Amino acid sequence: MQTHMTTTPFGRRPVTLAMMASQVAANAMPEGASVQKWHVFKSIREAKDMIGATDRSLAILNALLSFHRDMELSAKGELVVWPSNEQLMARANGMPATTLRRHLAVLVDCGLIIRRDSPNGKRFARKGRGGQIEQAYGFDLSPIVARAGEFAELAETVQTEKRAYKAARERLTLLRRDIVKMIDAGIEEGVAGNWGKMTRTYQGIIGRLPRTAPRQLIEDICEDLDLLWIEIRDALESFTKTQNPDANESHSGRHIQNSNPDSISESKNGSGNKQEAGGNAAENDNLHSLPKRELPLGIVLDACGNWRELAKDGEIHNWRDFLAAAEVARPMLGVSPSAWREACDALGERQAAITLAAIYQRADQINSAGGYLRSLTDRARDGKFSAWPMVMALLRAKLDTQKAAAQTPGGSPDDGDGDNREGRLEVSEALLRSLRRPKS
């Protein structure tokens, strides 16, 4: 004997239109519909955020499905289970009763189950004389059968979104790696280009990326990085095409900015202007004894210690950071974009940045940094300027200051040990001999 099928919950719990809609959907399931309950549960678990379910509510749904004896849920079979709260709590790993009731309500609100409450709210089943179930009160699992196709589609949508998110993250990682390494290559190879500006642009784009970002934001950042990547790649490819493949310079990894095959003639610096970044003729002649290679970053930072204050977090780890600091120093010193561009064209961006760092180190002694940089740029075009003398002059001044401090009462001796060595300038013996050459 089948009695009335209740549609409203027991007690003070109200009925909502959403609950009625779930019941309508459950009653409209195709005749003979049958699903494997754990397959559907897997789809529900993957699409839980779109459905509105929680981890706790799914733990309860898992327990409810375990009370159904068959592996399949069929429209022709009995889809109501009637476990007590104690039984549900045991199968839900000891979940508290208050938490159990709250998350049962979540399952009802999500349309995953329907309450079939008895007149007194108890859960039980009434059997006929033959042992078959005539009436059951508890939780109806029919929405799982009726909406199985919907849950499968939602799960596929979630998987598609996960794949798209993973692809976006991979593209972001590859673009970041390529851009950083190509900028480093351009700087190390001496390729003409505004590498400092490119570095600042890259840092600005990456600065928009939070710790956890949605896929749309990642894709937008990738589009901006892709444009920067194209610009950097074109600069490197253009430089590669202009090189003579038979030239020895292609093996040394250095680009000669000056048309003079011997690079900047160091002998001309001694006969040029007698005053260069605070140095004199003897300092310019000192170029003859210096190694004919690029200035090491460590020596530049020793000579231009104030440059670190322009870097992010006050640290400069490589030439990329050094050039990024130049983009900060230029407007601070009042150097116009055109003057900076001309300096980069004449000296190369790295040498121009070193020159700017030396100017910044002595900013209190220079009236017009922009005019001074233009003057040095003009000399560089004639092959009469190199950044070496400027850096060496600053190093010599630093050594002289340390020597004077050591000779004063209370000063640290040159051969002191322990903490007295902290903050002292350390250079090679060859460089010290070069710096200490008697001035003529």
Coordinates of C-alpha atoms in Angstrom, one line a residue:
M1 CA 0.0 0.0 0.0
Q2 CA 1.5 3.3 -1.1
T3 CA 0.6 6.4 0.9
H4 CA 1.0 10.1 0.2
M5 CA 4.5 11.2 -0.9
T6 CA 5.3 14.2 1.2
T7 CA 6.8 17.3 -0.4
T8 CA 7.4 19.5 2.7
P9 CA 9.9 19.0 5.5
F10 CA 9.0 18.2 9.0
G11 CA 8.9 20.8 11.8
R12 CA 9.7 24.4 11.5
R13 CA 11.8 24.1 8.4
P14 CA 10.1 26.0 5.6
V15 CA 9.6 24.9 2.0
T16 CA 11.2 27.0 -0.7
L17 CA 10.6 27.2 -4.5
A18 CA 14.1 25.8 -5.0
M19 CA 13.0 22.7 -3.1
M20 CA 9.9 22.4 -5.1
A21 CA 12.0 22.7 -8.3
S22 CA 14.2 19.9 -7.2
Q23 CA 11.2 17.7 -6.6
V24 CA 9.8 18.5 -10.1
A25 CA 13.1 17.6 -11.7
A26 CA 13.3 14.4 -9.7
N27 CA 9.7 13.4 -10.8
A28 CA 10.5 14.2 -14.4
M29 CA 13.4 11.7 -14.7
P30 CA 13.1 9.4 -17.7
E31 CA 11.3 6.1 -17.1
G32 CA 13.9 3.3 -16.7
A33 CA 16.7 5.7 -16.0
S34 CA 19.6 4.0 -14.2
V35 CA 23.1 5.3 -13.1
Q36 CA 26.1 3.9 -11.3
K37 CA 26.0 5.8 -8.0
W38 CA 29.7 6.2 -7.5
H39 CA 30.3 7.4 -11.1
V40 CA 27.7 10.1 -10.5
F41 CA 29.2 10.9 -7.1
K42 CA 32.6 11.4 -8.7
S43 CA 31.0 14.0 -11.2
I44 CA 29.3 15.7 -8.2
R45 CA 32.6 15.9 -6.3
E46 CA 34.5 17.4 -9.3
A47 CA 31.7 20.0 -9.9
K48 CA 31.0 20.7 -6.2
D49 CA 31.8 24.4 -6.5
M50 CA 29.5 24.9 -9.4
I51 CA 26.7 22.9 -7.7
G52 CA 27.2 24.7 -4.3
A53 CA 28.2 21.7 -2.3
T54 CA 30.9 21.6 0.4
D55 CA 33.5 19.0 1.4
R56 CA 31.5 18.2 4.6
S57 CA 28.2 17.9 2.7
L58 CA 29.8 15.5 0.2
A59 CA 31.0 13.4 3.0
I60 CA 27.4 13.1 4.2
L61 CA 26.2 12.3 0.6
N62 CA 28.9 9.6 0.4
A63 CA 27.5 8.1 3.6
L64 CA 23.9 8.3 2.3
L65 CA 24.8 6.5 -0.9
S66 CA 26.5 3.8 1.2
F67 CA 23.2 3.0 2.8
H68 CA 21.7 2.2 -0.6
R69 CA 22.5 -1.5 -1.1
D70 CA 22.7 -1.6 -4.9
M71 CA 25.6 -0.2 -6.9
E72 CA 23.1 1.3 -9.3
L73 CA 20.4 3.8 -8.7
S74 CA 17.3 3.1 -10.8
A75 CA 14.0 4.9 -11.3
K76 CA 12.3 1.5 -10.9
G77 CA 13.9 0.8 -7.6
E78 CA 13.6 2.2 -4.1
L79 CA 15.6 5.5 -3.9
V80 CA 14.8 6.5 -0.3
V81 CA 17.3 5.7 2.5
W82 CA 16.4 6.2 6.1
P83 CA 19.5 6.1 8.3
S84 CA 19.4 7.7 11.8
N85 CA 21.6 10.6 12.7
E86 CA 23.7 8.4 14.8
Q87 CA 24.4 6.0 11.8
L88 CA 25.1 9.0 9.5
M89 CA 27.5 10.5 12.1
A90 CA 29.4 7.2 12.4
R91 CA 29.8 6.8 8.6
A92 CA 30.7 10.5 8.3
N93 CA 33.8 10.0 10.5
G94 CA 32.2 11.1 13.7
M95 CA 30.8 14.4 12.4
P96 CA 29.0 16.4 15.2
A97 CA 25.2 16.4 15.2
T98 CA 24.9 20.2 14.6
T99 CA 27.4 20.0 11.7
L100 CA 25.5 17.0 10.3
R101 CA 22.1 18.8 10.3
R102 CA 23.7 22.0 8.7
H103 CA 25.2 20.1 5.8
L104 CA 22.2 18.0 5.3
A105 CA 20.4 21.3 4.6
V106 CA 23.2 22.1 2.1
L107 CA 22.5 18.9 0.2
V108 CA 18.8 19.8 0.1
D109 CA 19.4 23.3 -1.0
C110 CA 21.8 22.1 -3.8
G111 CA 19.0 19.8 -5.1
L112 CA 21.1 16.6 -4.5
I113 CA 18.6 15.0 -2.1
I114 CA 14.9 15.5 -1.1
R115 CA 13.5 15.1 2.4
R116 CA 10.7 12.7 2.6
D117 CA 9.8 13.3 6.3
S118 CA 7.3 11.2 8.2
P119 CA 4.4 12.8 10.2
N120 CA 6.6 12.8 13.3
G121 CA 9.9 13.4 11.6
K122 CA 11.3 9.9 12.2
R123 CA 13.0 8.0 9.4
F124 CA 11.8 4.5 8.8
A125 CA 10.3 2.1 6.2
R126 CA 7.0 0.3 6.3
K127 CA 7.0 -3.2 4.7
G128 CA 4.2 -5.2 3.3
R129 CA 3.3 -8.8 4.0
G130 CA 5.7 -10.1 1.4
G131 CA 8.6 -8.1 2.9
Q132 CA 8.6 -5.5 0.1
I133 CA 8.9 -1.8 1.1
E134 CA 5.5 -0.1 0.8
Q135 CA 6.5 3.3 2.2
A136 CA 9.8 4.8 3.2
Y137 CA 10.6 8.1 5.0
G138 CA 14.0 9.6 4.9
F139 CA 16.2 11.0 2.2
D140 CA 15.2 10.6 -1.5
L141 CA 18.2 10.1 -3.9
S142 CA 16.1 10.4 -7.0
P143 CA 17.7 13.9 -7.9
I144 CA 21.0 12.1 -8.4
V145 CA 19.4 9.9 -11.1
A146 CA 17.4 12.7 -12.7
R147 CA 20.4 15.1 -12.9
A148 CA 23.2 12.6 -13.7
G149 CA 23.7 14.0 -17.2
E150 CA 23.8 17.6 -15.8
F151 CA 26.4 16.6 -13.3
A152 CA 28.5 14.9 -15.9
E153 CA 28.4 18.1 -18.1
L154 CA 29.4 20.3 -15.1
A155 CA 32.3 18.0 -14.3
E156 CA 33.5 18.1 -17.9
T157 CA 33.3 21.9 -17.8
V158 CA 35.4 22.0 -14.6
Q159 CA 38.0 19.7 -16.2
T160 CA 38.1 21.9 -19.3
E161 CA 38.6 24.9 -17.1
K162 CA 41.4 23.2 -15.1
R163 CA 43.1 22.3 -18.4
A164 CA 42.8 25.9 -19.6
Y165 CA 44.2 27.2 -16.3
K166 CA 47.1 24.8 -16.4
A167 CA 47.9 25.8 -20.0
A168 CA 47.8 29.5 -19.1
R169 CA 50.1 28.9 -16.1
E170 CA 52.5 27.0 -18.4
R171 CA 52.5 29.8 -21.0
L172 CA 53.1 32.3 -18.2
T173 CA 56.1 30.4 -16.9
L174 CA 57.6 30.0 -20.4
L175 CA 57.2 33.6 -21.2
R176 CA 58.7 34.7 -18.0
R177 CA 61.7 32.4 -18.5
D178 CA 62.2 33.4 -22.1
I179 CA 62.0 37.2 -21.4
V180 CA 64.4 37.1 -18.4
K181 CA 67.0 35.0 -20.3
M182 CA 66.7 37.0 -23.5
I183 CA 67.2 40.3 -21.6
D184 CA 70.2 38.8 -19.9
A185 CA 71.5 37.6 -23.2
G186 CA 71.0 41.0 -24.8
I187 CA 72.8 42.7 -22.0
E188 CA 75.7 40.3 -21.9
E189 CA 76.1 40.3 -25.7
G190 CA 76.0 44.1 -25.8
V191 CA 73.0 44.2 -28.1
A192 CA 71.8 47.7 -28.8
G193 CA 68.4 48.2 -27.1
N194 CA 66.7 49.9 -24.2
W195 CA 67.2 46.9 -21.9
G196 CA 66.6 48.9 -18.8
K197 CA 63.2 50.0 -20.0
M198 CA 62.3 46.5 -21.1
T199 CA 63.3 45.2 -17.7
R200 CA 61.1 47.8 -16.0
T201 CA 58.2 47.0 -18.3
Y202 CA 58.6 43.3 -17.4
Q203 CA 58.7 44.1 -13.7
G204 CA 55.5 46.2 -14.1
I205 CA 53.6 43.5 -15.8
I206 CA 54.6 40.8 -13.3
G207 CA 53.8 43.2 -10.5
R208 CA 50.1 42.8 -11.4
L209 CA 50.2 39.1 -10.8
P210 CA 48.9 38.1 -7.3
R211 CA 49.9 35.0 -5.4
T212 CA 46.7 33.3 -6.6
A213 CA 45.2 34.7 -9.9
P214 CA 42.2 33.7 -12.0
R215 CA 42.7 32.3 -15.4
Q216 CA 41.4 35.4 -17.2
L217 CA 44.0 37.6 -15.4
I218 CA 46.8 35.2 -16.2
E219 CA 45.8 35.2 -19.9
D220 CA 45.7 39.0 -19.9
I221 CA 49.2 39.2 -18.4
C222 CA 50.4 36.6 -20.9
E223 CA 49.2 38.8 -23.8
D224 CA 51.2 41.7 -22.4
L225 CA 54.2 39.5 -21.9
D226 CA 53.9 38.1 -25.4
L227 CA 54.1 41.7 -26.9
L228 CA 57.3 42.3 -24.8
W229 CA 58.6 38.9 -25.9
I230 CA 58.2 39.8 -29.5
E231 CA 59.9 43.1 -29.0
I232 CA 62.9 41.5 -27.3
R233 CA 63.1 38.7 -29.8
D234 CA 63.1 41.1 -32.8
A235 CA 65.9 43.1 -31.2
L236 CA 68.0 40.0 -30.8
E237 CA 67.2 38.6 -34.2
S238 CA 68.0 41.9 -35.9
F239 CA 71.4 42.0 -34.1
T240 CA 72.1 38.5 -35.1
K241 CA 71.4 39.2 -38.8
T242 CA 73.7 42.2 -38.8
Q243 CA 76.7 40.2 -37.5
N244 CA 79.3 38.7 -39.8
P245 CA 79.2 35.0 -39.2
D246 CA 82.9 34.6 -40.0
A247 CA 84.0 37.3 -37.5
N248 CA 85.8 36.2 -34.4
E249 CA 83.6 38.6 -32.3
S250 CA 80.7 36.2 -32.8
H251 CA 82.6 33.6 -30.7
S252 CA 83.5 36.0 -27.9
G253 CA 79.9 37.0 -27.3
R254 CA 80.7 40.7 -27.3
H255 CA 79.2 43.4 -29.5
I256 CA 81.5 46.3 -30.5
Q257 CA 79.5 49.5 -30.5
N258 CA 82.3 51.7 -32.0
S259 CA 83.2 51.3 -35.7
N260 CA 86.9 51.2 -34.6
P261 CA 87.8 47.4 -34.6
D262 CA 90.0 48.0 -31.6
S263 CA 87.0 49.1 -29.6
I264 CA 87.3 52.5 -27.9
S265 CA 90.9 53.6 -28.2
E266 CA 92.2 53.9 -24.7
S267 CA 95.3 55.8 -25.9
K268 CA 93.1 58.7 -27.0
N269 CA 91.7 59.2 -23.5
G270 CA 95.0 60.3 -22.2
S271 CA 95.3 63.1 -24.8
G272 CA 91.7 64.2 -24.5
N273 CA 90.1 66.4 -21.9
K274 CA 92.1 66.5 -18.7
Q275 CA 89.1 66.4 -16.5
E276 CA 86.8 63.4 -16.6
A277 CA 84.4 62.5 -13.8
G278 CA 86.8 64.2 -11.3
G279 CA 89.9 62.4 -12.8
N280 CA 93.0 64.0 -14.3
A281 CA 95.3 63.0 -17.2
A282 CA 97.1 60.5 -15.1
E283 CA 93.8 58.7 -14.3
N284 CA 93.0 58.6 -18.0
D285 CA 96.5 57.2 -18.8
N286 CA 95.8 54.5 -16.3
L287 CA 93.6 52.8 -18.9
H288 CA 96.7 51.3 -20.5
S289 CA 97.2 49.1 -17.5
L290 CA 93.6 48.0 -17.1
P291 CA 92.2 44.7 -18.6
K292 CA 90.6 45.1 -22.0
R293 CA 87.3 43.7 -21.0
E294 CA 84.0 44.8 -19.6
L295 CA 83.9 46.2 -16.1
P296 CA 82.8 43.6 -13.6
L297 CA 79.6 44.3 -11.9
G298 CA 81.2 43.9 -8.4
I299 CA 83.8 46.6 -9.1
V300 CA 81.1 49.0 -10.5
L301 CA 79.0 48.5 -7.4
D302 CA 82.0 49.0 -5.1
A303 CA 82.8 52.3 -6.8
C304 CA 79.1 53.4 -7.1
G305 CA 77.7 52.2 -3.8
N306 CA 74.8 54.7 -3.8
W307 CA 73.4 52.9 -6.9
R308 CA 72.0 50.1 -4.7
E309 CA 69.5 52.4 -3.1
L310 CA 67.7 52.7 -6.4
A311 CA 67.2 48.9 -6.8
K312 CA 64.2 47.0 -5.6
D313 CA 64.8 45.8 -2.0
G314 CA 68.2 47.6 -2.1
E315 CA 69.9 44.7 -3.8
I316 CA 71.5 44.4 -7.3
H317 CA 72.2 40.8 -8.2
N318 CA 72.9 41.1 -11.9
W319 CA 73.2 43.5 -14.8
R320 CA 69.5 43.3 -15.4
D321 CA 68.9 44.8 -12.0
F322 CA 71.6 47.4 -12.6
L323 CA 69.9 48.6 -15.8
A324 CA 66.5 48.7 -14.1
A325 CA 68.0 51.0 -11.6
A326 CA 69.2 53.3 -14.4
E327 CA 65.5 53.9 -15.4
V328 CA 64.9 55.2 -11.9
A329 CA 68.1 57.3 -11.7
R330 CA 67.6 59.0 -15.1
P331 CA 64.6 61.2 -14.2
M332 CA 66.0 61.8 -10.7
L333 CA 69.1 63.3 -12.1
G334 CA 67.2 65.3 -14.7
V335 CA 68.5 63.5 -17.7
S336 CA 66.2 63.9 -20.6
P337 CA 65.0 60.8 -22.6
S338 CA 66.7 62.1 -25.7
A339 CA 70.1 62.5 -23.8
W340 CA 69.8 59.0 -22.4
R341 CA 68.9 57.5 -25.8
E342 CA 71.9 59.2 -27.4
A343 CA 74.2 57.9 -24.6
C344 CA 72.8 54.4 -25.1
D345 CA 73.4 54.6 -28.9
A346 CA 77.0 55.9 -28.5
L347 CA 78.1 53.8 -25.5
G348 CA 75.8 50.8 -25.4
E349 CA 73.2 50.6 -22.7
R350 CA 75.4 48.9 -20.1
Q351 CA 78.3 51.4 -20.5
A352 CA 75.8 54.3 -20.4
A353 CA 74.3 52.9 -17.2
I354 CA 77.7 52.6 -15.6
T355 CA 78.4 56.2 -16.6
L356 CA 75.1 57.3 -15.1
A357 CA 75.9 55.4 -11.9
A358 CA 79.2 57.2 -11.7
I359 CA 77.4 60.5 -12.2
Y360 CA 74.8 59.6 -9.6
Q361 CA 77.6 58.7 -7.1
R362 CA 79.0 62.3 -7.5
A363 CA 75.6 64.0 -8.0
D364 CA 76.4 66.6 -5.3
Q365 CA 79.5 67.8 -7.3
I366 CA 77.8 68.0 -10.7
N367 CA 75.6 70.9 -11.6
S368 CA 73.9 69.5 -14.7
A369 CA 73.9 65.7 -15.0
G370 CA 72.1 65.8 -18.3
G371 CA 74.6 68.3 -19.8
Y372 CA 77.5 66.3 -18.5
L373 CA 76.2 63.1 -19.9
R374 CA 75.7 64.7 -23.3
S375 CA 79.3 65.9 -23.2
L376 CA 80.6 62.4 -22.4
T377 CA 78.4 61.1 -25.2
D378 CA 80.0 63.4 -27.7
R379 CA 83.4 62.3 -26.6
A380 CA 82.4 58.7 -26.9
R381 CA 81.3 59.2 -30.5
D382 CA 84.9 60.3 -31.2
G383 CA 86.4 57.4 -29.3
K384 CA 87.7 59.6 -26.6
F385 CA 85.7 58.3 -23.6
S386 CA 85.4 55.1 -21.6
A387 CA 83.7 54.4 -18.3
W388 CA 86.9 52.8 -16.9
P389 CA 88.5 56.1 -15.8
M390 CA 85.3 57.3 -14.0
V391 CA 85.0 54.1 -12.1
M392 CA 88.7 54.0 -11.3
A393 CA 88.6 57.6 -10.0
L394 CA 85.8 56.7 -7.7
L395 CA 87.6 53.6 -6.5
R396 CA 90.8 55.6 -5.9
A397 CA 88.9 58.2 -3.9
K398 CA 87.3 55.4 -1.8
L399 CA 90.7 53.8 -1.2
D400 CA 92.2 57.2 -0.2
T401 CA 89.3 57.8 2.2
Q402 CA 89.8 54.4 3.8
K403 CA 93.6 55.0 4.1
A404 CA 93.1 58.4 5.7
A405 CA 90.6 57.0 8.1
A406 CA 93.0 54.2 9.1
Q407 CA 95.8 56.7 9.8
T408 CA 93.7 58.8 12.1
P409 CA 93.5 58.0 15.9
G410 CA 90.9 55.3 16.5
G411 CA 90.8 54.4 12.8
S412 CA 91.0 50.8 11.6
P413 CA 94.5 49.7 10.6
D414 CA 95.0 48.4 7.1
D415 CA 96.0 45.0 8.3
G416 CA 93.3 44.7 11.0
D417 CA 91.4 41.5 11.5
G418 CA 87.9 40.5 12.4
D419 CA 85.3 43.1 12.4
N420 CA 87.7 45.8 11.3
R421 CA 87.6 44.4 7.8
E422 CA 83.8 44.9 7.5
G423 CA 82.9 47.5 4.9
R424 CA 86.4 47.7 3.5
L425 CA 86.9 47.8 -0.3
E426 CA 88.5 44.6 -1.5
V427 CA 90.1 44.6 -5.0
S428 CA 92.7 42.5 -6.7
E429 CA 96.4 43.2 -6.3
A430 CA 96.8 44.0 -10.0
L431 CA 94.0 46.6 -9.8
L432 CA 95.5 48.0 -6.6
R433 CA 98.9 48.4 -8.4
S434 CA 97.1 50.1 -11.3
L435 CA 95.2 52.5 -8.9
R436 CA 98.4 53.3 -6.9
R437 CA 100.5 54.2 -9.9
P438 CA 102.2 57.6 -9.3
K439 CA 100.5 60.5 -10.9
S440 CA 102.5 62.3 -13.5

